[in-house]
PDB file of C-alpha atoms in Angstrom:
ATOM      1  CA  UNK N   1    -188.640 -70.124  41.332  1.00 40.00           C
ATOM      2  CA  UNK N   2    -189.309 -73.115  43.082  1.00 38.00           C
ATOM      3  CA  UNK N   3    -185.565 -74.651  43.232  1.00 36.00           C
ATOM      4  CA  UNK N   4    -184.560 -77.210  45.859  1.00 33.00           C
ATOM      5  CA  UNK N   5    -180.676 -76.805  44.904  1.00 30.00           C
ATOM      6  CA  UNK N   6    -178.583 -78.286  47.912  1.00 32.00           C
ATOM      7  CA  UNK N   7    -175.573 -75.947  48.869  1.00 33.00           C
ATOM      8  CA  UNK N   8    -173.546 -79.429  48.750  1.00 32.00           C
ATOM      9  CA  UNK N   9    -174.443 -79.670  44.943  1.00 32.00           C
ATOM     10  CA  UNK N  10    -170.689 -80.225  43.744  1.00 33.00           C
ATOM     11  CA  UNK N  11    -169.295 -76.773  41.579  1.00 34.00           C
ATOM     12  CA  UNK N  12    -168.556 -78.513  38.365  1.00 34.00           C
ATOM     13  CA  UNK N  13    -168.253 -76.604  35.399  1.00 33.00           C
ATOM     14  CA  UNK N  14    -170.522 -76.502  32.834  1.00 35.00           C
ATOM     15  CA  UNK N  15    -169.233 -78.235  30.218  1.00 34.00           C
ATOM     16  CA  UNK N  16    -166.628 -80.653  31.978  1.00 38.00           C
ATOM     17  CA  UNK N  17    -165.974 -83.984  31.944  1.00 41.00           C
ATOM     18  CA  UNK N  18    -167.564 -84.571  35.555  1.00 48.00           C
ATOM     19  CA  UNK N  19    -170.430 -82.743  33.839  1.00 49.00           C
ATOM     20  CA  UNK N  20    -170.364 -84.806  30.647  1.00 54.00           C
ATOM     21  CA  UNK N  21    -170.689 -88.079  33.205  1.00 49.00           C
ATOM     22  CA  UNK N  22    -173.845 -86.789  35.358  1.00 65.00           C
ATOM     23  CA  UNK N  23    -175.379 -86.349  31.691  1.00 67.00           C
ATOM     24  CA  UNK N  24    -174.848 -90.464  31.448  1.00 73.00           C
ATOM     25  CA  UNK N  25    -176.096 -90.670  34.879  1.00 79.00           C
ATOM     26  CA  UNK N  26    -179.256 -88.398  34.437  1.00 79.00           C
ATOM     27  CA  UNK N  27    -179.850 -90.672  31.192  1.00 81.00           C
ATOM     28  CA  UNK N  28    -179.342 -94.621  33.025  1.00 85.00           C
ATOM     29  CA  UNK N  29    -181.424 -92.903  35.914  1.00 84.00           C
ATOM     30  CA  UNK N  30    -184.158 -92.357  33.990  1.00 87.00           C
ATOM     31  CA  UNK N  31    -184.640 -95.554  32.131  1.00 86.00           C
ATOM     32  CA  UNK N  32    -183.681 -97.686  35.037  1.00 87.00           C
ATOM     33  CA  UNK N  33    -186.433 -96.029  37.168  1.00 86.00           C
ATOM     34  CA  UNK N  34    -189.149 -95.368  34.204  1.00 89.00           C
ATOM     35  CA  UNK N  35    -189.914 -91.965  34.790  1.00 91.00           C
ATOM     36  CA  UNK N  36    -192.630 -90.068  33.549  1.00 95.00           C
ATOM     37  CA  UNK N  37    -193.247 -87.504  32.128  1.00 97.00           C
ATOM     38  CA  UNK N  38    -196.452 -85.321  30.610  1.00 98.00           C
ATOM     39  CA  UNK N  39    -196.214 -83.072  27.591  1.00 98.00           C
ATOM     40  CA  UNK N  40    -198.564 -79.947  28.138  1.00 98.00           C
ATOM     41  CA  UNK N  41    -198.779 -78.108  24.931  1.00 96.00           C
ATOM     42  CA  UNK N  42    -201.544 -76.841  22.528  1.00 94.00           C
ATOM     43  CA  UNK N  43    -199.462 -77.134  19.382  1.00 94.00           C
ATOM     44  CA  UNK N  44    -199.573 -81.209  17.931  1.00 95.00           C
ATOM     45  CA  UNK N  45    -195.983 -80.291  16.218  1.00 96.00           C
ATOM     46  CA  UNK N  46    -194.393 -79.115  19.851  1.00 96.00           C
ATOM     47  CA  UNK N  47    -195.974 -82.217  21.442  1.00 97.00           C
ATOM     48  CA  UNK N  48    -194.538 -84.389  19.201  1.00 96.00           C
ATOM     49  CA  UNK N  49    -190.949 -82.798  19.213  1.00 97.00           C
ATOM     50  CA  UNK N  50    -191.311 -82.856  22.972  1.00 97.00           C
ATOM     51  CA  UNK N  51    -192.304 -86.021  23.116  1.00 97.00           C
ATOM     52  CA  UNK N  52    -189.590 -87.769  21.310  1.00 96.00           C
ATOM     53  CA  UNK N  53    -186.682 -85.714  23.218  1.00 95.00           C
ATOM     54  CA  UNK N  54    -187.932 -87.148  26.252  1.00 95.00           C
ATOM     55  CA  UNK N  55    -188.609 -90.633  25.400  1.00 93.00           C
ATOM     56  CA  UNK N  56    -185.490 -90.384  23.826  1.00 91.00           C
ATOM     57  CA  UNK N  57    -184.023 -89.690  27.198  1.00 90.00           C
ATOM     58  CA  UNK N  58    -186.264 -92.772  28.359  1.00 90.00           C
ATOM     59  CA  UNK N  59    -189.101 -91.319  29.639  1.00 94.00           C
ATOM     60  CA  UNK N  60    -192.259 -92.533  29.466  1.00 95.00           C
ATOM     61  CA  UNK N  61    -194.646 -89.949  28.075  1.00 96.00           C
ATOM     62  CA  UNK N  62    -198.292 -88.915  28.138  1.00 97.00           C
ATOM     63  CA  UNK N  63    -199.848 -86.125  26.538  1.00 97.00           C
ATOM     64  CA  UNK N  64    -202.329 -83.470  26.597  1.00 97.00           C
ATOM     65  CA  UNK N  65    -203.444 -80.368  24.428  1.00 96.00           C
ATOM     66  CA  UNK N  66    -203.978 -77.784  27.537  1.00 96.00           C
ATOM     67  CA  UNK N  67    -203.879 -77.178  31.019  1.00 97.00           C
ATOM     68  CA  UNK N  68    -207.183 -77.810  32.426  1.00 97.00           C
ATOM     69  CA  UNK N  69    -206.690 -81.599  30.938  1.00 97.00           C
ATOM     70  CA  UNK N  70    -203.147 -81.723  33.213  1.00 97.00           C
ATOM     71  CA  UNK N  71    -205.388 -80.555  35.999  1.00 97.00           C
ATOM     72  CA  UNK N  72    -207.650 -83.211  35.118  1.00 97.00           C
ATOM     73  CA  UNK N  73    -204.943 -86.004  34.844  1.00 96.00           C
ATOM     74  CA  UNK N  74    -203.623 -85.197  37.724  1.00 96.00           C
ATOM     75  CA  UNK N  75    -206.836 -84.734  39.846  1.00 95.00           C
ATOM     76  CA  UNK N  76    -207.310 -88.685  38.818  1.00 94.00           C
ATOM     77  CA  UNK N  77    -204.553 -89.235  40.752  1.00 89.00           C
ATOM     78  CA  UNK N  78    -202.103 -90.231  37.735  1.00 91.00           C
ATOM     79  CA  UNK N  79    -198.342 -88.696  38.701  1.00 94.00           C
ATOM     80  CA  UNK N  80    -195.622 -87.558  36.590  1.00 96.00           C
ATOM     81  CA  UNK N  81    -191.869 -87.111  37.703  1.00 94.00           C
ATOM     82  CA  UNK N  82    -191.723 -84.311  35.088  1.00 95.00           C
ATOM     83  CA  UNK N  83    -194.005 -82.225  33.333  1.00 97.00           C
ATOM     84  CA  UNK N  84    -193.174 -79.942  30.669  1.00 97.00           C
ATOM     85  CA  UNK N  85    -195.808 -76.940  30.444  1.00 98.00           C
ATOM     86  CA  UNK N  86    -196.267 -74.758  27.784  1.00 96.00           C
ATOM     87  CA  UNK N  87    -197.340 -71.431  28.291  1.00 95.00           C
ATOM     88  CA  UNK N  88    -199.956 -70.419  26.017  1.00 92.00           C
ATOM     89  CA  UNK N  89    -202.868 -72.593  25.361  1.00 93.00           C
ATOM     90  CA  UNK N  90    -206.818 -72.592  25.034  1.00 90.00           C
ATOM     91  CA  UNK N  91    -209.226 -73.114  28.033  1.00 94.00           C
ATOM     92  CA  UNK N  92    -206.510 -73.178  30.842  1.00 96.00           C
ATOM     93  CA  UNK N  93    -203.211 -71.755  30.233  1.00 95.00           C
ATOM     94  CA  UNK N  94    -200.220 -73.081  31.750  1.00 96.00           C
ATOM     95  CA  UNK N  95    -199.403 -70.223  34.489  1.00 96.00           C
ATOM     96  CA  UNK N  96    -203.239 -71.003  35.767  1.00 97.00           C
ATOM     97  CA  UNK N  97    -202.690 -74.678  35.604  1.00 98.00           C
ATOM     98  CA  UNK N  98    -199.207 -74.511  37.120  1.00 98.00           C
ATOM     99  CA  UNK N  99    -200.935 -72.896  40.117  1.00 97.00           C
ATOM    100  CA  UNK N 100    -203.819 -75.385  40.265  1.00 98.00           C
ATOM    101  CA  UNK N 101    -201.086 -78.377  39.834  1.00 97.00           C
ATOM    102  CA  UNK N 102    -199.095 -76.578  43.360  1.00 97.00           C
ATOM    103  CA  UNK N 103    -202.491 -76.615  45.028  1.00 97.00           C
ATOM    104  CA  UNK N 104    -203.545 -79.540  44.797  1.00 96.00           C
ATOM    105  CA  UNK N 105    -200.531 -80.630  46.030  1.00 95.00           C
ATOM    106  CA  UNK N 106    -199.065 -81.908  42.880  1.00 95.00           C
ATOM    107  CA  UNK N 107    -194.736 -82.297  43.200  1.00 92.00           C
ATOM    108  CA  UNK N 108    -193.436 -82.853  39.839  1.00 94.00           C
ATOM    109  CA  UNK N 109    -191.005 -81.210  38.036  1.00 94.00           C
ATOM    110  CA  UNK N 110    -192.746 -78.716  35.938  1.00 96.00           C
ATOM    111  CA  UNK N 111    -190.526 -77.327  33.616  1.00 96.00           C
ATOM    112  CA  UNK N 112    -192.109 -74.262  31.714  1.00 96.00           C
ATOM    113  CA  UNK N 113    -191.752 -73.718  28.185  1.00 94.00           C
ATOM    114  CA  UNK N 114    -192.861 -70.728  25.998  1.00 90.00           C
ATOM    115  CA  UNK N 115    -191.609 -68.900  22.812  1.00 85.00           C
ATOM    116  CA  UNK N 116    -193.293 -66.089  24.962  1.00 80.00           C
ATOM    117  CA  UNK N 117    -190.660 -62.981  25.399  1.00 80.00           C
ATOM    118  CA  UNK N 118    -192.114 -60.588  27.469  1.00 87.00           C
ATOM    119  CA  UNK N 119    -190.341 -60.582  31.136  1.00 91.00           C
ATOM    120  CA  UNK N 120    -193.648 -59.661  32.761  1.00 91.00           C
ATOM    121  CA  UNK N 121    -195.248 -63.128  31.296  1.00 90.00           C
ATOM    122  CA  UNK N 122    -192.335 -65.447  31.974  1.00 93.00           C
ATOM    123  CA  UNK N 123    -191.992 -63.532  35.866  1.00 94.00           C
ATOM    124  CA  UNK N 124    -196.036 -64.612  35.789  1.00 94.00           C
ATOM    125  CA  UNK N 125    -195.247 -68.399  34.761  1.00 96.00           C
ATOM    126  CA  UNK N 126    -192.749 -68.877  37.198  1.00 96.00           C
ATOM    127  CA  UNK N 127    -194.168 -67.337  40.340  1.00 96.00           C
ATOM    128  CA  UNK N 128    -197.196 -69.798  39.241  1.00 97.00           C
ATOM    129  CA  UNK N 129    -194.811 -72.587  40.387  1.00 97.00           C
ATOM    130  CA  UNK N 130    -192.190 -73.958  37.851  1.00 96.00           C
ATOM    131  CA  UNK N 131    -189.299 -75.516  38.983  1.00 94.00           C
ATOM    132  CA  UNK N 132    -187.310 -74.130  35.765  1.00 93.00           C
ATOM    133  CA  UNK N 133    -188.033 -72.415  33.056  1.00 93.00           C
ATOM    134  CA  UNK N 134    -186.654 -73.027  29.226  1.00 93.00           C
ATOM    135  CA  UNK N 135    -186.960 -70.416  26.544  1.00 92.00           C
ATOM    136  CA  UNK N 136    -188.571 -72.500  22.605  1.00 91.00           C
ATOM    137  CA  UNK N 137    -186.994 -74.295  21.367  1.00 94.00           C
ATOM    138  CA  UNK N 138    -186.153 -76.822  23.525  1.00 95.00           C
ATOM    139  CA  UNK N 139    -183.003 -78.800  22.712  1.00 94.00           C
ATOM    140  CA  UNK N 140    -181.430 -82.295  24.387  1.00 92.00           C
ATOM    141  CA  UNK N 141    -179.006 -79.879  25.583  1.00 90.00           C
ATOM    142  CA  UNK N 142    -181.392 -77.640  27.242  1.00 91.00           C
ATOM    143  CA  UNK N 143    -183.289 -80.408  28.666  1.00 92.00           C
ATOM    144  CA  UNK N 144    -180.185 -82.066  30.429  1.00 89.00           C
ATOM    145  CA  UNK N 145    -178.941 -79.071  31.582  1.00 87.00           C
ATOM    146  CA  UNK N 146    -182.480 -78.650  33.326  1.00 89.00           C
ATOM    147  CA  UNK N 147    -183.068 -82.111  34.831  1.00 87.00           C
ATOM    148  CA  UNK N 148    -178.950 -81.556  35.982  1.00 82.00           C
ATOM    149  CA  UNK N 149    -179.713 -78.393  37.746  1.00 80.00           C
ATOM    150  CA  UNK N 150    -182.956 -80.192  39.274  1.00 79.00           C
ATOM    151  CA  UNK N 151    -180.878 -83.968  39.686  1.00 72.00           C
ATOM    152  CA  UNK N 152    -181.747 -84.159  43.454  1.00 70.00           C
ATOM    153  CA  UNK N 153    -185.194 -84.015  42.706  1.00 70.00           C
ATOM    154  CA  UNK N 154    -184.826 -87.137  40.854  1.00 64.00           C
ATOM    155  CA  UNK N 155    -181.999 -88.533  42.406  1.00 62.00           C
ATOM    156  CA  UNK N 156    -183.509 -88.664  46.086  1.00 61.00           C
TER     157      UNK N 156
ATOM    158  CA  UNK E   1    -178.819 -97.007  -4.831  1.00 85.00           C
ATOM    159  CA  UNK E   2    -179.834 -96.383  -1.571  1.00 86.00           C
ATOM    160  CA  UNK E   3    -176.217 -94.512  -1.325  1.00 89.00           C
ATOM    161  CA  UNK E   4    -177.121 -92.441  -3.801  1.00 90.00           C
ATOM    162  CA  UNK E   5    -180.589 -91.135  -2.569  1.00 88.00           C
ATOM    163  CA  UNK E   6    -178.948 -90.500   0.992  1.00 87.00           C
ATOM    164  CA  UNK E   7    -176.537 -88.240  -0.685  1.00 90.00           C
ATOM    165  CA  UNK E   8    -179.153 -86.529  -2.707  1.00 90.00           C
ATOM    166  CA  UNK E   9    -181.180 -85.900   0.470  1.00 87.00           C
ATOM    167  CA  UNK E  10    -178.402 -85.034   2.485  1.00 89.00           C
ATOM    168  CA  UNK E  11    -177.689 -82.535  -0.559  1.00 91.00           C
ATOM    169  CA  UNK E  12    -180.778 -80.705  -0.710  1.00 90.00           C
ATOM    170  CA  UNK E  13    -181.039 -80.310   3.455  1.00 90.00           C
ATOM    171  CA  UNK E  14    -177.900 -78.689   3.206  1.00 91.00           C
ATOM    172  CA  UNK E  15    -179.170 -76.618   0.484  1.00 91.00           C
ATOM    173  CA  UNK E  16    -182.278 -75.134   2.902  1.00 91.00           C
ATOM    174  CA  UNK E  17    -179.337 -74.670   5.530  1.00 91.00           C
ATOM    175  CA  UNK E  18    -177.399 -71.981   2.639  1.00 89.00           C
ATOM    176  CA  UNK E  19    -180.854 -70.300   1.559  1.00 90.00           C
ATOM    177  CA  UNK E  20    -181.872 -70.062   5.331  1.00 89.00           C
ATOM    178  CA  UNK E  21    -184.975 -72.017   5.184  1.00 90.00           C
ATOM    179  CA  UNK E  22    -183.733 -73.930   7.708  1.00 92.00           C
ATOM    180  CA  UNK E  23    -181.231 -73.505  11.121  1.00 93.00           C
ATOM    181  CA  UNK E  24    -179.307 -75.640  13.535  1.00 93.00           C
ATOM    182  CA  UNK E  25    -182.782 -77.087  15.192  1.00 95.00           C
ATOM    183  CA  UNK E  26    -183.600 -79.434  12.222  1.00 95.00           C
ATOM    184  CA  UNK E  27    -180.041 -81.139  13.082  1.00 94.00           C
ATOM    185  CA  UNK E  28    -182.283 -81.656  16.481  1.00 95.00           C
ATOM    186  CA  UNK E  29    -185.187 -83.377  14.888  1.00 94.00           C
ATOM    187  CA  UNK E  30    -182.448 -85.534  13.146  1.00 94.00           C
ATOM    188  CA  UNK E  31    -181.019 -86.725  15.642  1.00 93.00           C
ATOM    189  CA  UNK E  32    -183.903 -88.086  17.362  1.00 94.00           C
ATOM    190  CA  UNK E  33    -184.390 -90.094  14.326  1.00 93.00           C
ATOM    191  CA  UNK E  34    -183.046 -94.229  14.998  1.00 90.00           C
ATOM    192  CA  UNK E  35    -184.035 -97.427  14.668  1.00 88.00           C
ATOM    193  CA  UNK E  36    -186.647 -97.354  16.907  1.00 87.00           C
ATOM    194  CA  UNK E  37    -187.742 -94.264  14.795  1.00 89.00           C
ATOM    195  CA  UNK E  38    -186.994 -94.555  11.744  1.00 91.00           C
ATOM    196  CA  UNK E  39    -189.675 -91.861  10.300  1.00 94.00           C
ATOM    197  CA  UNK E  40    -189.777 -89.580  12.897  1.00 95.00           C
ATOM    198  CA  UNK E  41    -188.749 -86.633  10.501  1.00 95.00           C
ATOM    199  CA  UNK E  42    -190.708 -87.263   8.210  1.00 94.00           C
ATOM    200  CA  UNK E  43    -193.785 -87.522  10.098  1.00 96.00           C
ATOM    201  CA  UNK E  44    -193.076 -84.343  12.186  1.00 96.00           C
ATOM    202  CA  UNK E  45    -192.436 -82.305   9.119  1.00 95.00           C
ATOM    203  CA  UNK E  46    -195.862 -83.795   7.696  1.00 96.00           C
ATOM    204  CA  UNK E  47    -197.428 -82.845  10.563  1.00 96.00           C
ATOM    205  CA  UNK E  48    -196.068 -79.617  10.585  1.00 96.00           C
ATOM    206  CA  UNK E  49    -196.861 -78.927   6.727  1.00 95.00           C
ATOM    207  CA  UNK E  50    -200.758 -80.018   7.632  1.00 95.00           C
ATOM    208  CA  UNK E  51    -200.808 -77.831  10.930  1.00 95.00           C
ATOM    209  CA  UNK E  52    -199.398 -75.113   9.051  1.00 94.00           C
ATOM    210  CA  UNK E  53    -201.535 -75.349   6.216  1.00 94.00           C
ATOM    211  CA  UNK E  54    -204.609 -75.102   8.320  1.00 94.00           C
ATOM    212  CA  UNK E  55    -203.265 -71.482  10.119  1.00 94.00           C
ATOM    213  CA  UNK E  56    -202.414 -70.705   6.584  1.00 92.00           C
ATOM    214  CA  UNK E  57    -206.417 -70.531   5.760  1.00 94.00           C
ATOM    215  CA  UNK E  58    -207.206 -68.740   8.672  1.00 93.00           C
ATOM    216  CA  UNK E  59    -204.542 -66.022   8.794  1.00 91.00           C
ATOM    217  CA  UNK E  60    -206.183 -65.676   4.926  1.00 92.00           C
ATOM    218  CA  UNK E  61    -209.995 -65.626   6.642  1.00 93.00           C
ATOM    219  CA  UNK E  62    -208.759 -62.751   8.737  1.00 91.00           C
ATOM    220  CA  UNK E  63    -206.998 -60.745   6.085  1.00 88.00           C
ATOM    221  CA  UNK E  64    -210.006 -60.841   4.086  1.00 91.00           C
ATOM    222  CA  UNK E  65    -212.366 -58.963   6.463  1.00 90.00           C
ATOM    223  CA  UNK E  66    -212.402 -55.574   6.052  1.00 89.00           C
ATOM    224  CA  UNK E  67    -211.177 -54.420   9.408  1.00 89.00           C
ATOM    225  CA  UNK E  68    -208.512 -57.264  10.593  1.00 86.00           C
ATOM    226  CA  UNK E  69    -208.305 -58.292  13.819  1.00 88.00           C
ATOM    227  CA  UNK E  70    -204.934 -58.509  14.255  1.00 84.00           C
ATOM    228  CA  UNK E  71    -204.897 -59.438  18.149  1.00 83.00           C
ATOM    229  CA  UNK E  72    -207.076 -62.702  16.595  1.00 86.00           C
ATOM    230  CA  UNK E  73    -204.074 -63.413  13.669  1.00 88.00           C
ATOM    231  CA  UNK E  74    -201.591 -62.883  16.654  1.00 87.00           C
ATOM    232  CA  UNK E  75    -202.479 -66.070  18.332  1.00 86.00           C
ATOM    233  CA  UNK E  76    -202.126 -68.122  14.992  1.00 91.00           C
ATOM    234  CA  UNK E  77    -198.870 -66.939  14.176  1.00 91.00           C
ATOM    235  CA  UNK E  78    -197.441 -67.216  18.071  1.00 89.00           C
ATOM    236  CA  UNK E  79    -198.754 -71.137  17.338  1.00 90.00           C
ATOM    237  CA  UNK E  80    -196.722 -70.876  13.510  1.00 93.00           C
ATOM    238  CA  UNK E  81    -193.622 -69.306  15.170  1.00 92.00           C
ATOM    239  CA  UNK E  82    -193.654 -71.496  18.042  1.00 92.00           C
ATOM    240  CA  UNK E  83    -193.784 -75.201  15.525  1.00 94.00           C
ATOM    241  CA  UNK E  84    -191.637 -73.450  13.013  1.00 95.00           C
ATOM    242  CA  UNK E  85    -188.721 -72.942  16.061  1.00 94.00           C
ATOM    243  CA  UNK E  86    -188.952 -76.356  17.006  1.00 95.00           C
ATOM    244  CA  UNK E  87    -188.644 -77.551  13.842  1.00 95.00           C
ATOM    245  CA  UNK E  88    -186.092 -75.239  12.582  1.00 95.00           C
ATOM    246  CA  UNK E  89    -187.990 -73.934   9.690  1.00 94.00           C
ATOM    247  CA  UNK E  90    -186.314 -70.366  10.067  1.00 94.00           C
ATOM    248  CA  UNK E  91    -187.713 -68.466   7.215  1.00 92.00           C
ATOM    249  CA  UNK E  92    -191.578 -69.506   8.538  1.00 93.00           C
ATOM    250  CA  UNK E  93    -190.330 -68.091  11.656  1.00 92.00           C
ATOM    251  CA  UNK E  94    -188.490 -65.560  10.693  1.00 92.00           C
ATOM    252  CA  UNK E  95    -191.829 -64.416   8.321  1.00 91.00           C
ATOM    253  CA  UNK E  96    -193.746 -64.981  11.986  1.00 91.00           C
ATOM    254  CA  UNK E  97    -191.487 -62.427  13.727  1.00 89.00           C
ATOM    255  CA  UNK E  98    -191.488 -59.619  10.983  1.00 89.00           C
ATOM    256  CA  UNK E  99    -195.813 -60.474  11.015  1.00 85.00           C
ATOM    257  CA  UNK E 100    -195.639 -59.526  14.734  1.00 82.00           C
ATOM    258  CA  UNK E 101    -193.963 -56.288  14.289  1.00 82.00           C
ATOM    259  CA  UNK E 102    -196.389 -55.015  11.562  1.00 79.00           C
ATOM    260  CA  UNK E 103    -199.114 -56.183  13.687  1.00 75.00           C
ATOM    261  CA  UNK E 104    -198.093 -53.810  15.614  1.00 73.00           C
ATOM    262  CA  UNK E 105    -198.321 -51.095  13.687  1.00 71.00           C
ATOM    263  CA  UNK E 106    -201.131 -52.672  12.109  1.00 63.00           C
ATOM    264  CA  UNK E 107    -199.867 -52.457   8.858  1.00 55.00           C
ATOM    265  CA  UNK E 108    -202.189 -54.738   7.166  1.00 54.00           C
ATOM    266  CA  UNK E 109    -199.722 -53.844   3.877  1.00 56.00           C
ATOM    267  CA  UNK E 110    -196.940 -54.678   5.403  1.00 51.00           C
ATOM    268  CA  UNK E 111    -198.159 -58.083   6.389  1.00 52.00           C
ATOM    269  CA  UNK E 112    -198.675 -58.667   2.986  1.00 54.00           C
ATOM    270  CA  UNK E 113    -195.631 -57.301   1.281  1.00 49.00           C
ATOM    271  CA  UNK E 114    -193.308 -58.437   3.749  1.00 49.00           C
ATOM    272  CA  UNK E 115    -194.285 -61.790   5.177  1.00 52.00           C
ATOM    273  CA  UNK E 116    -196.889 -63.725   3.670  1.00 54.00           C
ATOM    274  CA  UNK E 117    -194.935 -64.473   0.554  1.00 46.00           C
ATOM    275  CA  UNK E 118    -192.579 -65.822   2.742  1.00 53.00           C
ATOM    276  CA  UNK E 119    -194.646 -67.786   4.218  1.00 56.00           C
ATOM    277  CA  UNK E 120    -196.132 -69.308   1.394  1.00 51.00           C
ATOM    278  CA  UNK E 121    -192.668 -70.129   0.037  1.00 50.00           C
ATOM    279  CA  UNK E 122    -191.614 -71.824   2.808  1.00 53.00           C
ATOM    280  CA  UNK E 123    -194.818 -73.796   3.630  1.00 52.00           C
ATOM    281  CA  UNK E 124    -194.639 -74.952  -0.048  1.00 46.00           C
ATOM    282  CA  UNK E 125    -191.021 -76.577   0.342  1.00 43.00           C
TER     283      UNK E 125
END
C-alpha cells in the first residue's frame, strides 16, 4: 500500500482522548481548507451514502458512476484531495482506474472501497495504488480513522 | 401531534431493528440526517426501493430462462448486497449472501426457496 506514515506520527491509542481531538482537527481542517473529494461508485444508493458522509465531514464532493469517467475528470485537469473508489464497476473498474489515476501522475488520496471479499481481489486493488483500503460499509468512524492514519497527507 | 408521529416512527424503526430487517448502519444514515438535510433518509431509502426494484426485474428475467446464468445474476446481487449494507437493510443482504452461496452450487431451487421470498419481503417494507 501506498502509505506515507512518518515514524514521528505520535503513538496515541486508538480510542483516546488525544485521538478523540485529532478527529475535531481532521473535521475544522477540512472545512477550513475546502477539500475535495470524488465519489467513484457504480451503485446511485452508495454514491449518495458516500456522498453525504463526506460532505458531512465538509468536503466538497463530485461524482461519477465508473472509473474511466475519474480517469476522464482527472485527465481535464480537475484535482481531488480524496477520492473514494469503488471496486467493481462497468467499463473501467476501479483497480484499472486506480492504476491509470498513479500514471498519470494523479496524488490524491484514493481510498478503496468494495463489499468484495476475496484476498486475491482486495491484494489486486491495492497494489493498483490505494492509499487505504475500507471494507462496505463505510461508516464516519471508518472514514476518520482513514483520513487519521493518512492526516499528513492532508495536514502538510 | 408532531410528538406523536415521531414516536410512532421511532416505534416502528425499532421494530425492523427486533425482526432483523434492519442493523446498526441505518443508525448511520440517521445521523447524517440535519437541518441542512432534513430528508436525506427518506430520499436514500427511495432511492434504494427504486434501484432495488429495477434488479428485482432482472434477477426475475434471468430466472426465467431456461438455463440461468448465474455468473450474469451474480453481478446484480453484488450491486443489491453492496446498497443493502450501506443502508442497513440486513435481511436484503442477508437474502444476497445466502443467493451467492446457492449460486454456487447453482441451485436454481435453492435461490428460490431460500432467498427470493426474502427479498421480496424486505423490498416491500
Amino acid at each position: 500500500m501506498n502509505k506515507d506514515i512518518s515514524s514521528s506520527r505520535p503513538s496515541t491509542s486508538r480510542f483516546s482522548t488525544s485521538r478523540n481531538v485529532m478527529k475535531e482537527d481532521i473535521e475544522n481542517f477540512v472545512r477550513k481548507n475546502r477539500l475535495t473529494a470524488l465519489v467513484v461508485d457504480d451503485n446511485c444508493v452508495n454514491r449518495a451514502y458516500h456522498k453525504a458522509l463526506l460532505n458531512n465531514l465538509g468536503f466538497e464532493c463530485q461524482e461519477v458512476g465508473n472509473g474511466q469517467d475519474a480517469v476522464a475528470l482527472c485527465r481535464d485537469k480537475a484535482f481531488f484531495d480524496v477520492i473514494l473508489m469503488d471496486l467493481e464497476m462497468p467499463i473501467m473498474d476501479g483497480s484499472e482506474a486506480t492504476r491509470m489515476l498513479r500514471e498519470m501522475g494523479v496524488r490524491s488520496i484514493v481510498i478503496g472501497v468494495t463489499s468484495h471479499t476475496e484476498e486475491w481481489e482486495i491484494r489486486e486493488f491495492i497494489e493498483a495504488g490505494l492509499d487505504e483500503f475500507q471494507q462496505k460499509p463505510l461508516t464516519r468512524e471508518k472514514l476518520i480513522s482513514v483520513l487519521y492514519e493518512l492526516y499528513e497527507r492532508l495536514f502538510p | 401531534m408532531a410528538e406523536r408521529c415521531r414516536q410512532m416512527l421511532k416505534s416502528f424503526v425499532q421494530s425492523l431493528y427486533d425482526e432483523g430487517m434492519l442493523d446498526l448502519q441505518f443508525a448511520q444514515l440517521q445521523a447524517l440526517q440535519d437541518a441542512s438535510n432534513p430528508s436525506f433518509v427518506a430520499d436514500v431509502i427511495k432511492l434504494f426501493c427504486q434501484d432495488t426494484e429495477k434488479i428485482i426485474m432482472e434477477l426475475n428475467k434471468y430466472l426465467s430462462e431456461r438455463v440461468v446464468d448465474f455468473q450474469g445474476m451474480d453481478s446484480y446481487v453484488h450491486q443489491l448486497k453492496g446498497s443493502s449494507s450501506s443502508i442497513g437493510a440486513q435481511l436484503i443482504k442477508t437474502a444476497c449472501n445466502e443467493f451467492r452461496q446457492a449460486c454456487d452450487s447453482n441451485c436454481r431451487k435453492g435461490w428460490k426457496k431460500v432467498s427470493f421470498p426474502m427479498v421480496l419481503e424486505g423490498h416491500s417494507v
